[in-house]
Short mmCIF file of C-alpha atoms in Angstrom, two decimals:
data_model
loop_
_atom_site.label_atom_id
_atom_site.label_comp_id
_atom_site.label_asym_id
_atom_site.label_seq_id
_atom_site.Cartn_x
_atom_site.Cartn_y
_atom_site.Cartn_z
CA MET A 1 58.45 40.11 18.38
CA ILE A 2 57.08 37.20 16.70
CA VAL A 3 58.66 33.94 15.84
CA CYS A 4 56.67 32.81 12.81
CA GLY A 5 57.24 29.21 12.09
CA THR A 6 54.49 27.29 10.49
CA GLY A 7 53.11 24.46 12.44
CA ILE A 8 53.74 24.40 16.05
CA ALA A 9 56.79 22.23 15.91
CA THR A 10 59.50 24.18 14.36
CA SER A 11 58.47 27.61 15.88
CA THR A 12 58.59 26.15 19.34
CA VAL A 13 62.15 24.95 18.87
CA VAL A 14 63.18 28.40 17.57
CA ALA A 15 61.21 30.33 20.23
CA GLN A 16 62.95 28.28 22.96
CA LYS A 17 66.46 29.06 21.73
CA ILE A 18 65.77 32.70 21.14
CA ARG A 19 64.18 32.89 24.68
CA ASP A 20 67.32 31.34 26.25
CA TYR A 21 69.64 33.51 24.32
CA CYS A 22 67.84 36.76 25.18
CA ALA A 23 67.61 35.76 28.81
CA GLU A 24 71.36 35.32 28.90
CA ARG A 25 71.96 38.71 27.36
CA GLY A 26 69.27 40.43 29.33
CA ILE A 27 67.32 41.45 26.34
CA GLU A 28 63.55 41.68 27.09
CA VAL A 29 61.48 39.99 24.45
CA ASP A 30 57.84 39.14 23.97
CA ILE A 31 57.74 36.16 21.74
CA GLN A 32 54.64 34.98 19.87
CA GLN A 33 54.34 31.97 17.56
CA THR A 34 51.97 31.86 14.64
CA LYS A 35 51.67 29.85 11.43
CA VAL A 36 52.36 31.31 8.05
CA MET A 37 48.76 31.16 6.87
CA GLU A 38 47.70 33.58 9.58
CA THR A 39 50.39 36.12 8.56
CA LEU A 40 48.51 36.85 5.26
CA ARG A 41 46.64 39.47 7.32
CA GLY A 42 49.87 41.34 8.24
CA VAL A 43 52.47 41.39 10.94
CA GLU A 44 52.93 45.25 11.33
CA ASP A 45 52.54 45.11 15.13
CA TYR A 46 55.83 43.24 15.57
CA ASP A 47 59.41 44.49 15.60
CA LEU A 48 61.00 41.48 14.13
CA VAL A 49 60.00 38.35 12.33
CA VAL A 50 62.00 35.14 12.56
CA SER A 51 60.59 32.78 10.00
CA THR A 52 61.60 29.18 9.21
CA THR A 53 59.65 29.36 5.93
CA GLN A 54 59.04 31.78 3.23
CA MET A 55 56.76 34.76 4.19
CA PRO A 56 54.32 34.92 1.24
CA GLY A 57 52.83 38.33 1.93
CA GLY A 58 56.15 40.22 2.13
CA SER A 59 55.92 41.42 5.68
CA GLY A 60 57.39 44.93 5.66
CA VAL A 61 58.85 44.08 8.98
CA PRO A 62 62.54 43.10 9.27
CA THR A 63 62.69 39.37 8.78
CA VAL A 64 65.38 36.86 9.83
CA ASN A 65 65.68 33.41 8.27
CA GLY A 66 65.21 30.90 11.06
CA MET A 67 66.36 27.94 9.06
CA PRO A 68 69.70 27.46 10.85
CA PHE A 69 67.90 26.70 14.07
CA LEU A 70 66.59 23.47 12.35
CA THR A 71 69.73 22.36 10.57
CA GLY A 72 72.00 23.26 13.54
CA VAL A 73 74.34 25.06 11.18
CA GLY A 74 75.09 28.71 11.88
CA VAL A 75 72.86 29.00 14.94
CA GLU A 76 75.31 31.42 16.63
CA GLN A 77 75.37 33.94 13.77
CA THR A 78 71.59 33.94 13.50
CA LEU A 79 71.24 34.43 17.30
CA GLU A 80 73.71 37.40 17.19
CA GLU A 81 71.87 38.89 14.19
CA ILE A 82 68.59 38.60 16.06
CA GLY A 83 70.20 40.11 19.22
CA GLU A 84 71.52 43.09 17.21
CA ARG A 85 68.31 43.83 15.46
CA LEU A 86 66.40 43.71 18.78
CA GLN A 87 68.66 46.11 20.56
CA SER A 88 68.75 48.71 17.70
CA MET B 1 53.54 -9.17 34.62
CA GLU B 2 50.11 -8.73 33.34
CA THR B 3 49.07 -6.65 36.31
CA VAL B 4 52.06 -4.41 35.69
CA THR B 5 51.02 -3.85 32.00
CA GLN B 6 47.43 -3.30 33.11
CA PHE B 7 48.58 -0.77 35.70
CA ILE B 8 50.69 1.14 33.12
CA THR B 9 47.75 1.12 30.71
CA ASP B 10 45.40 2.42 33.42
CA LEU B 11 47.74 5.23 34.28
CA GLY B 12 47.54 6.60 30.67
CA PRO B 13 50.18 8.34 28.61
CA ALA B 14 49.71 11.67 30.51
CA VAL B 15 51.54 9.94 33.41
CA VAL B 16 53.71 7.34 31.65
CA LEU B 17 55.16 9.47 28.85
CA PRO B 18 56.55 12.11 31.40
CA VAL B 19 58.46 9.34 33.24
CA LEU B 20 59.75 7.71 30.07
CA ILE B 21 60.72 11.04 28.53
CA PHE B 22 62.53 12.03 31.92
CA VAL B 23 64.58 8.78 31.76
CA PHE B 24 65.34 9.18 28.07
CA ALA B 25 66.37 12.86 28.52
CA VAL B 26 68.69 11.94 31.45
CA ILE B 27 70.32 9.25 29.34
CA LEU B 28 70.94 11.84 26.65
CA GLY B 29 72.74 13.99 29.12
CA LEU B 30 70.14 16.58 30.07
CA ARG B 31 70.27 18.13 33.46
CA PRO B 32 67.75 16.31 35.70
CA GLY B 33 65.90 19.49 36.51
CA ARG B 34 65.42 20.26 32.96
CA ALA B 35 64.43 16.72 32.05
CA PHE B 36 61.83 16.74 34.86
CA ARG B 37 60.30 19.88 33.59
CA ALA B 38 60.31 18.52 30.02
CA GLY B 39 58.52 15.34 31.25
CA VAL B 40 55.87 17.20 33.19
CA LEU B 41 55.22 19.61 30.23
CA ILE B 42 54.48 16.59 27.96
CA GLY B 43 52.02 15.25 30.45
CA ILE B 44 50.33 18.65 30.59
CA GLY B 45 50.08 18.78 26.79
CA PHE B 46 48.31 15.42 26.79
CA VAL B 47 45.81 16.57 29.35
CA GLY B 48 45.12 19.71 27.35
CA ILE B 49 44.68 17.94 24.03
CA GLY B 50 42.24 15.55 25.79
CA LEU B 51 40.22 18.50 27.01
CA VAL B 52 39.94 20.13 23.72
CA ILE B 53 39.07 16.85 21.94
CA THR B 54 36.26 16.42 24.43
CA LEU B 55 35.01 19.91 23.81
CA LEU B 56 35.13 19.26 19.98
CA LEU B 57 33.27 16.04 20.18
CA GLU B 58 30.62 17.13 22.72
CA GLN B 59 29.84 20.19 20.66
CA LEU B 60 30.07 18.72 17.08
CA GLY B 61 28.39 15.47 17.94
CA PRO B 62 24.81 16.66 18.11
CA ALA B 63 25.19 18.85 14.96
CA ALA B 64 26.58 15.79 12.99
CA GLU B 65 23.67 13.70 14.24
CA GLY B 66 21.17 16.36 13.24
CA LEU B 67 22.82 16.53 9.75
CA ALA B 68 22.43 12.69 9.35
CA GLU B 69 18.82 12.88 10.27
CA ARG B 70 17.77 15.80 8.15
CA PHE B 71 19.90 15.32 5.01
CA GLU B 72 20.93 11.67 5.06
CA VAL B 73 24.50 12.90 5.08
CA GLN B 74 26.29 10.40 7.28
CA LEU B 75 29.30 12.47 8.45
CA ASN B 76 29.64 10.87 11.79
CA VAL B 77 33.43 10.51 11.71
CA ILE B 78 34.97 13.69 13.05
CA ASP B 79 38.27 14.84 11.79
CA VAL B 80 40.13 15.63 15.06
CA GLY B 81 43.13 16.96 13.28
CA TRP B 82 46.89 16.33 13.23
CA PRO B 83 47.46 17.62 16.83
CA SER B 84 45.32 14.90 18.24
CA THR B 85 46.73 12.36 15.78
CA ALA B 86 50.26 13.14 16.86
CA ALA B 87 49.32 12.88 20.54
CA ILE B 88 47.69 9.54 19.94
CA ALA B 89 50.73 8.39 18.16
CA PHE B 90 53.21 9.49 20.74
CA GLY B 91 51.00 8.14 23.50
CA SER B 92 50.74 4.61 21.99
CA GLN B 93 52.97 1.82 22.93
CA VAL B 94 54.80 2.04 19.67
CA GLY B 95 55.24 5.75 20.21
CA ALA B 96 56.94 5.29 23.49
CA PHE B 97 59.99 3.77 21.79
CA ILE B 98 59.68 5.42 18.36
CA ILE B 99 62.56 7.81 18.66
CA PRO B 100 65.29 5.21 19.46
CA LEU B 101 63.69 2.75 16.86
CA GLY B 102 63.49 5.30 14.15
CA LEU B 103 67.07 6.58 14.72
CA ALA B 104 68.31 2.96 14.62
CA VAL B 105 66.60 2.26 11.38
CA ASN B 106 67.90 5.57 9.88
CA ILE B 107 71.49 4.93 11.03
CA ALA B 108 71.38 1.30 9.70
CA LEU B 109 70.14 2.45 6.28
CA LEU B 110 72.84 5.20 6.18
CA GLY B 111 75.34 2.52 7.07
CA ILE B 112 74.54 0.27 4.15
CA GLY B 113 74.08 3.21 1.80
CA LEU B 114 70.35 2.81 1.12
CA THR B 115 69.59 6.34 2.03
CA ARG B 116 71.38 9.69 2.05
CA THR B 117 69.07 11.36 4.53
CA LEU B 118 69.62 11.82 8.18
CA ASN B 119 66.18 12.59 9.60
CA ILE B 120 66.83 14.89 12.58
CA ASP B 121 63.19 16.00 12.68
CA LEU B 122 62.39 13.83 15.61
CA TRP B 123 59.16 15.41 16.44
CA ASN B 124 57.73 14.08 13.16
CA TYR B 125 58.64 10.62 14.15
CA TRP B 126 55.06 10.51 15.39
CA HIS B 127 53.98 9.54 11.78
CA MET B 128 55.81 6.25 12.11
CA ALA B 129 54.44 5.70 15.59
CA PHE B 130 50.88 6.42 14.26
CA ILE B 131 51.39 3.70 11.53
CA GLY B 132 52.75 1.35 14.22
CA ALA B 133 49.84 2.09 16.60
CA ILE B 134 47.32 1.44 13.79
CA VAL B 135 49.03 -1.84 12.78
CA ALA B 136 49.40 -2.89 16.29
CA ILE B 137 45.74 -2.63 16.93
CA VAL B 138 44.66 -4.32 13.77
CA THR B 139 47.14 -7.25 14.21
CA GLU B 140 46.76 -7.26 17.99
CA SER B 141 50.55 -7.65 18.06
CA LEU B 142 52.94 -4.94 19.30
CA LEU B 143 55.78 -6.64 17.48
CA TRP B 144 54.05 -6.12 14.08
CA GLY B 145 53.46 -2.51 15.11
CA PHE B 146 57.12 -1.95 15.58
CA VAL B 147 57.93 -3.70 12.33
CA ALA B 148 55.44 -1.60 10.53
CA ALA B 149 56.88 1.61 11.95
CA ALA B 150 60.23 0.56 10.87
CA ILE B 151 59.16 -0.21 7.35
CA HIS B 152 57.36 3.21 7.23
CA MET B 153 60.67 4.89 8.17
CA VAL B 154 62.37 3.08 5.18
CA ILE B 155 59.64 4.25 2.85
CA LEU B 156 59.81 7.90 4.08
CA LEU B 157 63.61 8.04 3.75
CA ALA B 158 63.40 6.61 0.28
CA LEU B 159 60.77 9.19 -0.70
CA ALA B 160 62.76 11.95 0.76
CA ASP B 161 65.80 10.95 -1.23
CA TRP B 162 63.73 10.58 -4.42
CA SER B 163 61.99 13.91 -4.14
CA ALA B 164 65.08 15.83 -2.84
CA PRO B 165 66.23 17.11 -6.25
CA TRP B 166 62.87 18.83 -6.89
CA ILE B 167 62.58 20.07 -3.35
CA GLN B 168 66.04 21.45 -3.25
CA ARG B 169 65.73 23.24 -6.56
CA TYR B 170 62.20 24.65 -6.09
CA TYR B 171 62.61 25.81 -2.44
CA ASN B 172 66.30 26.41 -2.70
CA PHE B 173 67.17 24.37 0.24
CA PRO B 174 70.66 22.99 -0.35
CA ASN B 175 71.29 19.48 1.14
CA VAL B 176 67.88 19.29 2.68
CA SER B 177 65.31 16.67 2.21
CA LEU B 178 61.86 16.22 3.67
CA PRO B 179 61.16 12.70 5.15
CA HIS B 180 57.77 13.85 6.37
CA GLY B 181 55.09 11.34 6.96
CA THR B 182 52.19 13.51 5.71
CA SER B 183 53.83 15.24 2.66
CA ALA B 184 56.15 12.74 1.20
CA PRO B 185 53.76 9.92 0.19
CA TYR B 186 51.91 12.33 -2.11
CA VAL B 187 55.03 12.39 -4.29
CA PHE B 188 53.81 9.07 -5.61
CA LEU B 189 50.79 10.82 -6.95
CA ALA B 190 52.37 13.97 -8.18
CA ILE B 191 55.09 12.38 -10.35
CA PRO B 192 52.95 10.34 -12.75
CA LEU B 193 50.19 13.00 -12.66
CA ASN B 194 52.71 15.70 -13.72
CA TYR B 195 53.84 13.34 -16.64
CA LEU B 196 50.20 13.08 -17.64
CA PHE B 197 49.54 16.80 -17.48
CA ASP B 198 52.51 17.55 -19.68
CA ARG B 199 50.95 15.46 -22.38
CA ILE B 200 47.44 16.99 -22.52
CA PRO B 201 47.35 19.82 -24.98
CA VAL B 202 45.76 23.13 -23.80
CA VAL B 203 45.36 21.91 -20.23
CA ARG B 204 49.07 21.71 -19.80
CA ASP B 205 49.22 25.46 -20.20
CA TRP B 206 46.67 26.19 -17.41
CA LYS B 207 47.91 27.86 -14.36
CA LEU B 208 46.55 30.12 -11.69
CA ASP B 209 48.05 33.17 -10.08
CA PRO B 210 48.97 32.92 -6.37
CA ASP B 211 48.47 36.57 -5.43
CA THR B 212 44.88 36.71 -6.57
CA ILE B 213 44.07 33.53 -4.69
CA GLN B 214 45.76 34.84 -1.51
CA ARG B 215 43.69 38.05 -1.69
CA ARG B 216 40.33 36.40 -2.48
CA PHE B 217 40.62 33.20 -0.42
CA GLY B 218 42.88 34.53 2.43
CA VAL B 219 39.98 34.11 4.92
CA PHE B 220 40.33 30.30 4.62
CA GLY B 221 43.70 30.65 6.15
CA GLU B 222 42.46 32.18 9.37
CA SER B 223 41.46 29.08 11.22
CA ILE B 224 39.48 30.70 14.03
CA ILE B 225 37.15 32.51 11.47
CA LEU B 226 36.96 29.17 9.54
CA GLY B 227 36.00 27.32 12.79
CA LEU B 228 33.47 30.00 13.69
CA VAL B 229 31.71 30.04 10.29
CA LEU B 230 31.86 26.23 10.02
CA GLY B 231 30.39 25.81 13.45
CA ILE B 232 27.49 28.19 12.66
CA VAL B 233 26.78 26.57 9.24
CA LEU B 234 26.81 22.99 10.72
CA GLY B 235 24.64 24.05 13.55
CA VAL B 236 22.07 25.55 11.29
CA LEU B 237 22.14 22.73 8.89
CA GLY B 238 21.98 20.34 11.83
CA GLY B 239 18.74 21.94 13.02
CA LEU B 240 20.07 23.08 16.38
CA SER B 241 18.39 26.00 18.37
CA LEU B 242 19.81 29.57 17.95
CA ASN B 243 21.55 29.30 21.36
CA ALA B 244 23.27 26.03 20.41
CA VAL B 245 24.24 27.30 16.90
CA LEU B 246 26.10 30.21 18.35
CA GLN B 247 27.70 28.19 20.99
CA LEU B 248 28.85 25.57 18.44
CA GLY B 249 30.41 28.45 16.35
CA ILE B 250 32.39 29.83 19.24
CA SER B 251 33.40 26.42 20.50
CA LEU B 252 34.78 25.30 17.12
CA ALA B 253 36.62 28.62 16.84
CA ALA B 254 38.03 27.85 20.24
CA VAL B 255 39.06 24.26 19.17
CA MET B 256 40.88 25.66 16.15
CA LEU B 257 42.92 28.03 18.35
CA LEU B 258 43.35 25.81 21.38
CA LEU B 259 44.31 22.44 19.76
CA PRO B 260 47.54 23.57 18.17
CA ARG B 261 48.35 25.59 21.43
CA MET B 262 48.05 22.36 23.44
CA VAL B 263 50.35 20.55 21.12
CA ALA B 264 52.79 23.52 21.39
CA ILE B 265 52.96 22.63 25.16
CA LEU B 266 53.64 18.94 24.27
CA MET B 267 56.36 20.20 21.87
CA GLU B 268 57.88 22.52 24.40
CA GLY B 269 58.44 19.42 26.57
CA LEU B 270 59.77 17.32 23.78
CA ALA B 271 61.94 20.11 22.30
CA PRO B 272 64.90 19.77 24.66
CA VAL B 273 64.88 16.12 24.41
CA ALA B 274 64.69 16.09 20.54
CA GLU B 275 67.40 18.71 20.46
CA ALA B 276 69.68 16.56 22.70
CA ALA B 277 69.07 13.52 20.56
CA ARG B 278 69.72 15.56 17.37
CA GLU B 279 73.01 16.86 18.66
CA PHE B 280 73.91 13.29 19.78
CA VAL B 281 73.30 11.86 16.31
CA GLN B 282 74.79 14.86 14.39
CA ARG B 283 78.04 14.58 16.38
CA ARG B 284 78.34 11.02 15.10
CA PHE B 285 77.74 11.81 11.46
CA PRO B 286 79.81 14.94 10.90
CA GLY B 287 80.70 16.30 7.54
CA ARG B 288 79.45 13.37 5.59
CA ASN B 289 77.70 14.07 2.34
CA LEU B 290 74.21 13.82 3.77
CA TYR B 291 70.85 15.32 3.22
CA ILE B 292 69.49 16.73 6.45
CA GLY B 293 65.91 15.52 6.88
CA LEU B 294 63.71 18.34 8.15
CA ASP B 295 60.09 19.13 8.75
CA SER B 296 58.22 20.05 5.61
CA ALA B 297 56.96 23.04 7.66
CA ILE B 298 59.83 24.90 6.30
CA ALA B 299 58.29 24.57 2.75
CA VAL B 300 54.72 25.58 3.39
CA GLY B 301 55.32 29.30 3.21
CA ALA B 302 55.87 29.37 -0.51
CA PRO B 303 53.16 31.36 -2.31
CA ALA B 304 52.10 28.54 -4.63
CA VAL B 305 51.73 26.24 -1.53
CA ILE B 306 49.71 28.67 0.40
CA ALA B 307 47.47 29.44 -2.59
CA THR B 308 46.87 25.78 -3.25
CA ALA B 309 46.05 25.09 0.39
CA LEU B 310 43.61 27.92 0.55
CA LEU B 311 41.70 26.55 -2.41
CA MET B 312 41.78 23.13 -1.00
CA VAL B 313 39.72 24.15 2.10
CA PRO B 314 36.46 24.70 0.28
CA ILE B 315 37.20 21.89 -2.20
CA THR B 316 37.74 19.41 0.61
CA LEU B 317 34.35 20.36 2.36
CA VAL B 318 32.46 19.97 -1.04
CA ILE B 319 34.17 16.66 -1.70
CA ALA B 320 33.29 15.41 1.77
CA VAL B 321 29.66 16.18 1.34
CA VAL B 322 29.16 14.84 -2.19
CA LEU B 323 31.46 11.78 -2.05
CA PRO B 324 29.26 8.71 -1.81
CA GLY B 325 30.25 6.55 1.12
CA ASN B 326 32.40 9.12 2.87
CA GLN B 327 31.70 9.53 6.56
CA VAL B 328 34.41 11.95 7.51
CA LEU B 329 33.50 15.47 8.48
CA PRO B 330 36.65 17.46 7.68
CA PHE B 331 37.54 19.93 10.46
CA GLY B 332 40.73 19.85 12.28
CA ASP B 333 42.93 19.37 9.36
CA LEU B 334 41.39 21.96 7.06
CA ALA B 335 44.21 24.09 8.50
CA THR B 336 46.81 21.45 7.62
CA MET B 337 46.22 21.42 3.93
CA PRO B 338 49.71 23.04 3.15
CA PHE B 339 51.35 19.90 4.43
CA ILE B 340 49.36 17.75 2.14
CA VAL B 341 50.37 19.66 -0.99
CA CYS B 342 53.78 21.13 -0.22
CA MET B 343 55.82 18.31 -1.77
CA MET B 344 53.54 17.96 -4.85
CA VAL B 345 53.91 21.72 -5.72
CA PRO B 346 57.62 21.48 -6.60
CA ILE B 347 56.90 18.49 -8.94
CA PHE B 348 54.26 20.56 -10.69
CA ARG B 349 56.92 23.43 -10.85
CA GLY B 350 54.66 25.62 -8.76
CA ASN B 351 51.68 25.24 -11.08
CA ILE B 352 48.63 25.81 -8.76
CA PHE B 353 45.99 24.34 -11.14
CA ARG B 354 47.80 21.06 -11.26
CA SER B 355 48.54 21.12 -7.45
CA VAL B 356 44.79 21.70 -6.74
CA VAL B 357 43.71 18.84 -9.10
CA ALA B 358 46.20 16.46 -7.41
CA GLY B 359 45.10 17.77 -4.04
CA ALA B 360 41.48 17.02 -4.86
CA ILE B 361 42.34 13.47 -6.05
CA ALA B 362 44.37 12.97 -2.90
CA ILE B 363 41.51 14.13 -0.58
CA ALA B 364 38.84 12.15 -2.38
CA GLY B 365 40.79 8.95 -2.13
CA GLY B 366 41.93 9.92 1.31
CA LEU B 367 38.40 10.34 2.71
CA TYR B 368 37.69 6.78 1.93
CA ILE B 369 40.92 5.74 3.66
CA ALA B 370 40.05 7.87 6.79
CA THR B 371 36.63 6.44 6.78
CA ALA B 372 37.84 2.98 6.62
CA ILE B 373 40.35 3.35 9.40
CA SER B 374 38.00 5.28 11.75
CA PRO B 375 37.12 2.33 13.98
CA VAL B 376 40.86 1.63 14.55
CA PHE B 377 41.55 5.35 14.85
CA THR B 378 38.89 5.62 17.50
CA GLN B 379 40.36 2.58 19.36
CA ALA B 380 43.82 4.25 19.20
CA ALA B 381 42.38 7.30 20.70
CA ASN B 382 40.55 5.38 23.47
CA ASN B 383 43.90 3.78 24.22
CA VAL B 384 45.36 7.10 25.29
CA ASN B 385 42.20 8.05 27.07
CA PHE B 386 40.79 10.37 24.42
CA GLN B 387 37.24 9.29 24.57
CA ALA B 388 34.29 10.13 22.34
CA PRO B 389 31.06 10.67 24.45
CA GLY B 390 28.69 8.00 23.41
CA ASP B 391 29.14 5.53 20.47
CA ALA B 392 27.58 7.53 17.77
CA THR B 393 30.68 9.49 16.75
CA GLN B 394 33.94 8.14 15.65
CA LEU B 395 37.31 9.76 15.18
CA SER B 396 39.70 10.05 12.20
CA SER B 397 41.82 12.72 10.73
CA LEU B 398 43.09 13.83 7.32
CA VAL B 399 46.75 14.01 8.46
CA ASP B 400 47.61 11.08 8.51
CA GLY B 401 44.36 9.30 8.69
CA ALA B 402 43.64 10.01 5.01
CA ASN B 403 47.16 9.25 3.83
CA PRO B 404 47.67 6.74 1.02
CA VAL B 405 50.53 5.11 3.00
CA THR B 406 48.25 4.82 6.09
CA GLY B 407 45.73 3.05 3.71
CA LEU B 408 48.49 0.77 2.50
CA PHE B 409 49.64 -0.32 5.95
CA PHE B 410 46.01 -0.69 7.10
CA GLY B 411 45.36 -3.12 4.20
CA VAL B 412 48.61 -5.00 4.65
CA ALA B 413 47.81 -5.35 8.37
CA GLN B 414 44.83 -7.57 7.58
CA ALA B 415 47.22 -10.39 6.61
CA PRO B 416 50.41 -9.27 8.46
CA ALA B 417 52.37 -12.50 8.39
CA VAL B 418 52.43 -12.35 4.51
CA GLY B 419 51.90 -8.62 3.96
CA LEU B 420 54.33 -6.94 6.20
CA PRO B 421 57.49 -8.92 5.21
CA LEU B 422 56.50 -8.37 1.56
CA LEU B 423 56.01 -4.71 2.06
CA GLY B 424 59.21 -4.52 3.95
CA ALA B 425 61.01 -6.24 1.05
CA ALA B 426 59.39 -3.85 -1.42
CA ALA B 427 60.28 -0.84 0.75
CA LEU B 428 64.04 -1.86 0.76
CA LEU B 429 63.89 -2.61 -2.99
CA PHE B 430 62.42 0.98 -3.50
CA ALA B 431 65.12 2.38 -1.33
CA TRP B 432 67.73 0.52 -3.27
CA TRP B 433 66.35 1.72 -6.56
CA VAL B 434 66.36 5.39 -5.33
CA SER B 435 69.82 5.08 -3.97
CA ARG B 436 71.08 3.73 -7.31
CA ARG B 437 69.35 6.36 -9.31
CA GLN B 438 71.20 9.27 -8.04
CA PRO B 439 74.93 8.67 -7.79
CA GLY B 440 77.07 11.66 -7.40
CA GLU B 441 76.66 14.99 -5.80
CA PRO B 442 73.16 16.09 -4.69
CA ALA B 443 73.57 19.55 -6.37
CA VAL B 444 74.35 17.92 -9.65
CA ALA B 445 71.55 15.43 -9.47
CA GLY B 446 69.23 18.37 -8.67
CA SER B 447 70.02 20.36 -11.76
CA LYS B 448 69.64 17.41 -14.22
CA PRO B 449 66.53 17.68 -16.31
CA ARG B 450 64.09 14.78 -15.60
CA PRO B 451 62.98 12.55 -18.43
CA GLY B 452 59.62 13.56 -19.63
CA GLU B 453 60.17 17.10 -18.64
CA PRO B 454 59.97 19.33 -21.75
CA GLU B 455 62.16 22.41 -22.08
CA ARG B 456 59.18 24.74 -22.24
CA ALA B 457 58.41 23.77 -18.57
CA ARG B 458 59.65 26.97 -17.13
CA GLU B 459 56.92 28.25 -14.81
CA PRO B 460 57.34 31.80 -13.70
CA GLN B 461 58.20 31.11 -10.17
CA GLU B 462 58.06 34.59 -8.65
CA GLU B 463 59.60 33.95 -5.04
CA ARG B 464 58.81 37.03 -3.20
CA ILE B 465 60.43 37.46 0.10
#
């Protein structure tokens, strides 16, 4: 699974929260961060993308909007959505 | 007292910042164990960034010197990129106190109604710290450094409020504004330029297609390939041996990958503290009709931004070579172009042609600024123990070294006693003008057509997800 923020800053915040959440639920995840410019090549190798910005290439991989992690509004729902998608 | 200060300076930020962050985190209510780990991680991040900068300068230095000898291109100021700039800023004396200072200024402005933005993007407080560090070095006064950082915060908040309607409409971020030190100042450039473009017949209809650009120029987005190719080209032009050319190529590719990774470590340490501070502040400002100030990183994925940034990479390199008097060799921030253009694009309604022209103007002017501040920048880097080997090479960056607001503060700092109070008054006046300009709900303000924006101005904004 890849947490695809843009710079380093936002994706680190998101990665941390998802890692904590998954550890609590006993979900095994392998998280990688990258910036959006690098995703133009494709992200097919991953199961789920969490992006705090728009994915310009249209990933073809299920994508969750990571914005709530930054605004602090709706974090729980987003985490649940991520958890469900990962377990299915 | 002086020995104490000297002792702290000698220790360097890799030791001092962890202690400071630990104390700050415990005050904010973080568990001591977690706070301790956060502090240590920040120290590690600092050490890592220092290592990578040394690698960059050692490898690139000889090539830059060779370039100067063979072609009379004086590009001896190396762009060390925003990761280094951010570390230099946070490691400075102003940076040590920037989060409490910035929050205090923000809350005061909210209190008297001069802004609607609550900037919870604490990581990006480094921009203010950077301005503060530069001004403190030029004026040799820490106090002026803090004053400058505070004024910078006022300017960024006002710019965030001013640009919010464009940003919210174009990117569809309700109630978000972007008080970002790199992106926001270019709003000053984009608004008049867009006005001008609308009035030039024929040219006003020019536009470019983001898809084609992404396909053709996508390689400029892959920073390791960019580093590799740039290293080989510079090595060949600099007249290095074949061995050295190949080593330079791989080293620069390594720098492109490693430098952001090192900052990620710094960020991992800062994240829990920044989160705690964010929650602390947001609890105290619940439900008020505020813009949430975020990192402009959330905007850089838009196709028009990506396309513009890809085009800006070769354009920046060409400008750097042909611009008379420029000494900056763009490198680290070639990967940061999206941040320079991402708040101009919405003002140009996604028009890539206009965005690229504006970006080129911003870079051309910016290279002069980055050249001018390079001695001070190098000093700031030395202050946090990031040393250039030898005296031949100097350091600077495009983000924020080439920023117009950096140039403004650098100029004003030459006569701080007059300049800074005047600039402070102007910033407050600007904030007041912006706050008077948009009474009412943000959503309503956002949908109002701007003066000078003709009706035909409906760009096809295909926002693919």
